[in-house]
């Protein structure tokens, strides 16, 4: 059997031949019914001045997903001519493909516009330690261009403890931490918004809200009507089907507060698999599963063929 490295490297070897420029906003056609994988991994050659933060901004990717996909590459100085992987292939999140779906574990938002056979996907900054982002089902309640920011008392107190006295209101403009747009959610106190900072997208940086690149939040706001459903998940292990193969995409687990988790990965993987009833009778390559889970690089890797119909039971060696 192919090792995880061989399986990924074979795909990248083919894709590198046709990847020569930064991708545009990630609008991807939905797969056929019964399939779950969208996009393609890409490879570019870094320029001398490139950093992962810059490449992420240019390609709608977050900082941590760039780091995970490129182990051993210096994120602040990849080096002229270094091949850099752009992890722009995704197993779609489980559940209905409608409205906005946020997966905390991958620091990513998916938007499924009604009546269109596409998905738009964007990187997110999420709640940092002690300021977890919520889980559950809600909706977009208000859309506000050029918002003012009224820092909550808790945030003013936090800043004051560090000697930074915040005003009671920050007007719209380049110093406003909400950026050029905010979308208020039905989760009390939580927003999807832009930023006045260049760094931090795709990381745990916010006070629980969902922070986007400014060009991304403007693009999303232009598409999303008030009332759009919002479903927030925490799924580090996503199983999906594409072209007769079963794929696994693995991310570093977070707990329900958005903090790094010490979850039993074996149990978490099995639980994620059990949510997919149609995959319950397949023979999985458990050695590959172990490698994918250990790597946590966010790239879908084939772990079974749909034709291999032997039950994957609790006696697996994972």
GROMACS .gro file of C-alpha atoms in nm, residues 53-259:
model
  207
   53UNK     CA    1   0.089   3.523   0.593
   54UNK     CA    2   0.124   3.698   0.257
   55UNK     CA    3   0.064   3.381   0.057
   56UNK     CA    4  -0.239   3.301   0.271
   57UNK     CA    5  -0.389   3.645   0.214
   58UNK     CA    6  -0.334   3.615  -0.162
   59UNK     CA    7  -0.487   3.266  -0.178
   60UNK     CA    8  -0.767   3.278   0.083
   61UNK     CA    9  -0.579   3.051   0.322
   62UNK     CA   10  -0.516   3.085   0.694
   63UNK     CA   11  -0.174   3.094   0.858
   64UNK     CA   12  -0.201   2.769   1.053
   65UNK     CA   13  -0.331   2.568   0.757
   66UNK     CA   14  -0.033   2.691   0.553
   67UNK     CA   15   0.203   2.583   0.832
   68UNK     CA   16   0.035   2.242   0.869
   69UNK     CA   17   0.055   2.172   0.495
   70UNK     CA   18   0.423   2.269   0.471
   71UNK     CA   19   0.614   2.105   0.758
   72UNK     CA   20   0.979   2.197   0.766
   73UNK     CA   21   0.934   2.518   0.564
   74UNK     CA   22   1.010   2.847   0.742
   75UNK     CA   23   0.677   3.037   0.739
   76UNK     CA   24   0.852   3.375   0.759
   77UNK     CA   25   1.121   3.308   0.500
   78UNK     CA   26   1.035   3.010   0.280
   79UNK     CA   27   1.315   3.109   0.042
   80UNK     CA   28   1.332   3.196  -0.325
   81UNK     CA   29   1.211   2.904  -0.539
   82UNK     CA   30   1.090   2.689  -0.248
   83UNK     CA   31   0.786   2.481  -0.340
   84UNK     CA   32   0.495   2.577  -0.115
   85UNK     CA   33   0.179   2.368  -0.093
   86UNK     CA   34  -0.153   2.552  -0.106
   87UNK     CA   35  -0.400   2.319   0.071
   88UNK     CA   36  -0.703   2.415  -0.139
   89UNK     CA   37  -0.873   2.077  -0.147
   90UNK     CA   38  -1.141   2.006   0.112
   91UNK     CA   39  -1.375   1.740   0.236
   92UNK     CA   40  -1.700   1.930   0.281
   93UNK     CA   41  -1.826   1.948   0.640
   94UNK     CA   42  -2.088   1.691   0.742
   95UNK     CA   43  -2.453   1.787   0.742
   96UNK     CA   44  -2.676   1.999   0.519
   97UNK     CA   45  -2.506   2.200   0.247
   98UNK     CA   46  -2.694   2.522   0.303
   99UNK     CA   47  -2.617   2.867   0.431
  100UNK     CA   48  -2.299   2.927   0.631
  101UNK     CA   49  -2.113   2.637   0.790
  102UNK     CA   50  -1.815   2.711   1.015
  103UNK     CA   51  -1.577   2.437   1.126
  104UNK     CA   52  -1.370   2.559   1.420
  105UNK     CA   53  -1.114   2.279   1.391
  106UNK     CA   54  -1.011   2.392   1.043
  107UNK     CA   55  -1.051   2.769   1.101
  108UNK     CA   56  -1.271   2.785   0.792
  109UNK     CA   57  -1.612   2.905   0.677
  110UNK     CA   58  -1.814   2.748   0.395
  111UNK     CA   59  -2.103   2.929   0.227
  112UNK     CA   60  -2.353   2.736   0.016
  113UNK     CA   61  -2.562   2.993  -0.175
  114UNK     CA   62  -2.921   2.888  -0.228
  115UNK     CA   63  -3.000   2.760  -0.576
  116UNK     CA   64  -2.637   2.755  -0.690
  117UNK     CA   65  -2.420   2.449  -0.738
  118UNK     CA   66  -2.111   2.605  -0.578
  119UNK     CA   67  -1.950   2.654  -0.240
  120UNK     CA   68  -1.747   2.957  -0.132
  121UNK     CA   69  -1.490   2.899   0.139
  122UNK     CA   70  -1.284   3.143   0.346
  123UNK     CA   71  -1.028   3.125   0.630
  124UNK     CA   72  -1.126   3.253   0.974
  125UNK     CA   73  -0.972   3.373   1.295
  126UNK     CA   74  -1.160   3.220   1.589
  127UNK     CA   75  -1.176   3.267   1.966
  128UNK     CA   76  -0.848   3.250   2.150
  129UNK     CA   77  -0.786   3.075   2.481
  130UNK     CA   78  -1.045   3.182   2.735
  131UNK     CA   79  -1.268   3.337   2.468
  132UNK     CA   80  -1.413   3.035   2.291
  133UNK     CA   81  -1.632   3.059   1.982
  134UNK     CA   82  -1.983   2.910   2.008
  135UNK     CA   83  -2.117   2.585   1.867
  136UNK     CA   84  -2.469   2.528   1.739
  137UNK     CA   85  -2.720   2.652   1.484
  138UNK     CA   86  -2.817   3.017   1.440
  139UNK     CA   87  -2.860   3.274   1.165
  140UNK     CA   88  -2.742   3.610   1.036
  141UNK     CA   89  -2.962   3.876   1.197
  142UNK     CA   90  -2.810   4.210   1.087
  143UNK     CA   91  -2.562   4.328   0.823
  144UNK     CA   92  -2.371   4.649   0.892
  145UNK     CA   93  -2.125   4.817   0.654
  146UNK     CA   94  -1.856   5.042   0.804
  147UNK     CA   95  -1.951   4.952   1.162
  148UNK     CA   96  -1.852   5.139   1.475
  149UNK     CA   97  -1.712   4.922   1.754
  150UNK     CA   98  -1.845   4.948   2.107
  151UNK     CA   99  -1.595   4.749   2.317
  152UNK     CA  100  -1.776   4.538   2.578
  153UNK     CA  101  -1.691   4.601   2.941
  154UNK     CA  102  -1.503   4.270   2.966
  155UNK     CA  103  -1.272   4.365   2.679
  156UNK     CA  104  -1.217   4.718   2.813
  157UNK     CA  105  -1.122   4.570   3.150
  158UNK     CA  106  -0.883   4.323   2.988
  159UNK     CA  107  -0.708   4.601   2.798
  160UNK     CA  108  -0.704   4.831   3.101
  161UNK     CA  109  -0.523   4.562   3.300
  162UNK     CA  110  -0.243   4.589   3.042
  163UNK     CA  111  -0.241   4.968   3.057
  164UNK     CA  112  -0.433   5.009   2.731
  165UNK     CA  113  -0.740   5.227   2.787
  166UNK     CA  114  -0.999   5.168   2.517
  167UNK     CA  115  -1.258   5.431   2.426
  168UNK     CA  116  -1.625   5.347   2.467
  169UNK     CA  117  -1.666   5.366   2.090
  170UNK     CA  118  -1.425   5.328   1.798
  171UNK     CA  119  -1.566   5.495   1.484
  172UNK     CA  120  -1.548   5.337   1.137
  173UNK     CA  121  -1.208   5.362   0.974
  174UNK     CA  122  -0.867   5.197   0.950
  175UNK     CA  123  -0.829   5.168   1.329
  176UNK     CA  124  -1.159   4.986   1.377
  177UNK     CA  125  -1.100   4.618   1.468
  178UNK     CA  126  -1.426   4.517   1.297
  179UNK     CA  127  -1.291   4.621   0.959
  180UNK     CA  128  -1.522   4.735   0.679
  181UNK     CA  129  -1.820   4.508   0.757
  182UNK     CA  130  -1.986   4.308   1.031
  183UNK     CA  131  -2.261   4.048   1.027
  184UNK     CA  132  -2.439   4.003   1.358
  185UNK     CA  133  -2.531   3.646   1.449
  186UNK     CA  134  -2.819   3.517   1.660
  187UNK     CA  135  -2.559   3.382   1.902
  188UNK     CA  136  -2.563   3.671   2.153
  189UNK     CA  137  -2.250   3.883   2.133
  190UNK     CA  138  -2.096   3.708   1.831
  191UNK     CA  139  -2.016   3.853   1.488
  192UNK     CA  140  -1.857   3.770   1.157
  193UNK     CA  141  -1.641   4.071   1.074
  194UNK     CA  142  -1.329   4.208   0.908
  195UNK     CA  143  -1.018   4.333   1.083
  196UNK     CA  144  -0.774   4.620   1.117
  197UNK     CA  145  -0.486   4.372   1.146
  198UNK     CA  146  -0.308   4.200   0.860
  199UNK     CA  147  -0.202   3.898   1.066
  200UNK     CA  148  -0.414   3.646   1.256
  201UNK     CA  149  -0.654   3.498   1.001
  202UNK     CA  150  -0.665   3.122   1.038
  203UNK     CA  151  -0.556   3.139   1.402
  204UNK     CA  152  -0.705   3.162   1.752
  205UNK     CA  153  -0.690   3.539   1.790
  206UNK     CA  154  -1.036   3.684   1.860
  207UNK     CA  155  -1.259   3.729   2.163
  208UNK     CA  156  -1.488   3.460   2.020
  209UNK     CA  157  -1.607   3.633   1.704
  210UNK     CA  158  -1.517   3.515   1.355
  211UNK     CA  159  -1.252   3.736   1.198
  212UNK     CA  160  -1.207   3.746   0.820
  213UNK     CA  161  -0.975   3.908   0.569
  214UNK     CA  162  -1.135   4.237   0.469
  215UNK     CA  163  -1.174   4.148   0.103
  216UNK     CA  164  -1.330   3.817   0.209
  217UNK     CA  165  -1.585   3.969   0.448
  218UNK     CA  166  -1.693   4.218   0.181
  219UNK     CA  167  -1.734   3.936  -0.071
  220UNK     CA  168  -1.930   3.723   0.175
  221UNK     CA  169  -2.151   4.010   0.289
  222UNK     CA  170  -2.242   4.085  -0.071
  223UNK     CA  171  -2.374   3.730  -0.113
  224UNK     CA  172  -2.535   3.652   0.223
  225UNK     CA  173  -2.888   3.776   0.298
  226UNK     CA  174  -3.017   3.845   0.647
  227UNK     CA  175  -3.174   3.528   0.782
  228UNK     CA  176  -2.909   3.298   0.634
  229UNK     CA  177  -2.866   2.992   0.858
  230UNK     CA  178  -2.532   2.956   1.036
  231UNK     CA  179  -2.415   2.616   1.161
  232UNK     CA  180  -2.099   2.606   1.374
  233UNK     CA  181  -1.918   2.272   1.411
  234UNK     CA  182  -1.599   2.141   1.566
  235UNK     CA  183  -1.500   1.851   1.339
  236UNK     CA  184  -1.126   1.778   1.324
  237UNK     CA  185  -1.179   1.453   1.128
  238UNK     CA  186  -1.384   1.465   0.808
  239UNK     CA  187  -1.457   1.158   0.596
  240UNK     CA  188  -1.567   1.199   0.236
  241UNK     CA  189  -1.611   1.018  -0.092
  242UNK     CA  190  -1.473   1.117  -0.432
  243UNK     CA  191  -1.420   0.918  -0.750
  244UNK     CA  192  -1.485   0.582  -0.586
  245UNK     CA  193  -1.241   0.643  -0.299
  246UNK     CA  194  -1.291   0.732   0.066
  247UNK     CA  195  -1.087   1.025   0.195
  248UNK     CA  196  -0.991   1.142   0.542
  249UNK     CA  197  -0.897   1.501   0.623
  250UNK     CA  198  -0.744   1.556   0.969
  251UNK     CA  199  -0.683   1.872   1.171
  252UNK     CA  200  -0.547   1.932   1.520
  253UNK     CA  201  -0.844   1.880   1.756
  254UNK     CA  202  -0.986   2.166   1.961
  255UNK     CA  203  -1.213   2.126   2.261
  256UNK     CA  204  -1.560   2.278   2.279
  257UNK     CA  205  -1.409   2.605   2.403
  258UNK     CA  206  -1.180   2.626   2.101
  259UNK     CA  207  -0.870   2.533   2.302
   0.00000   0.00000   0.00000
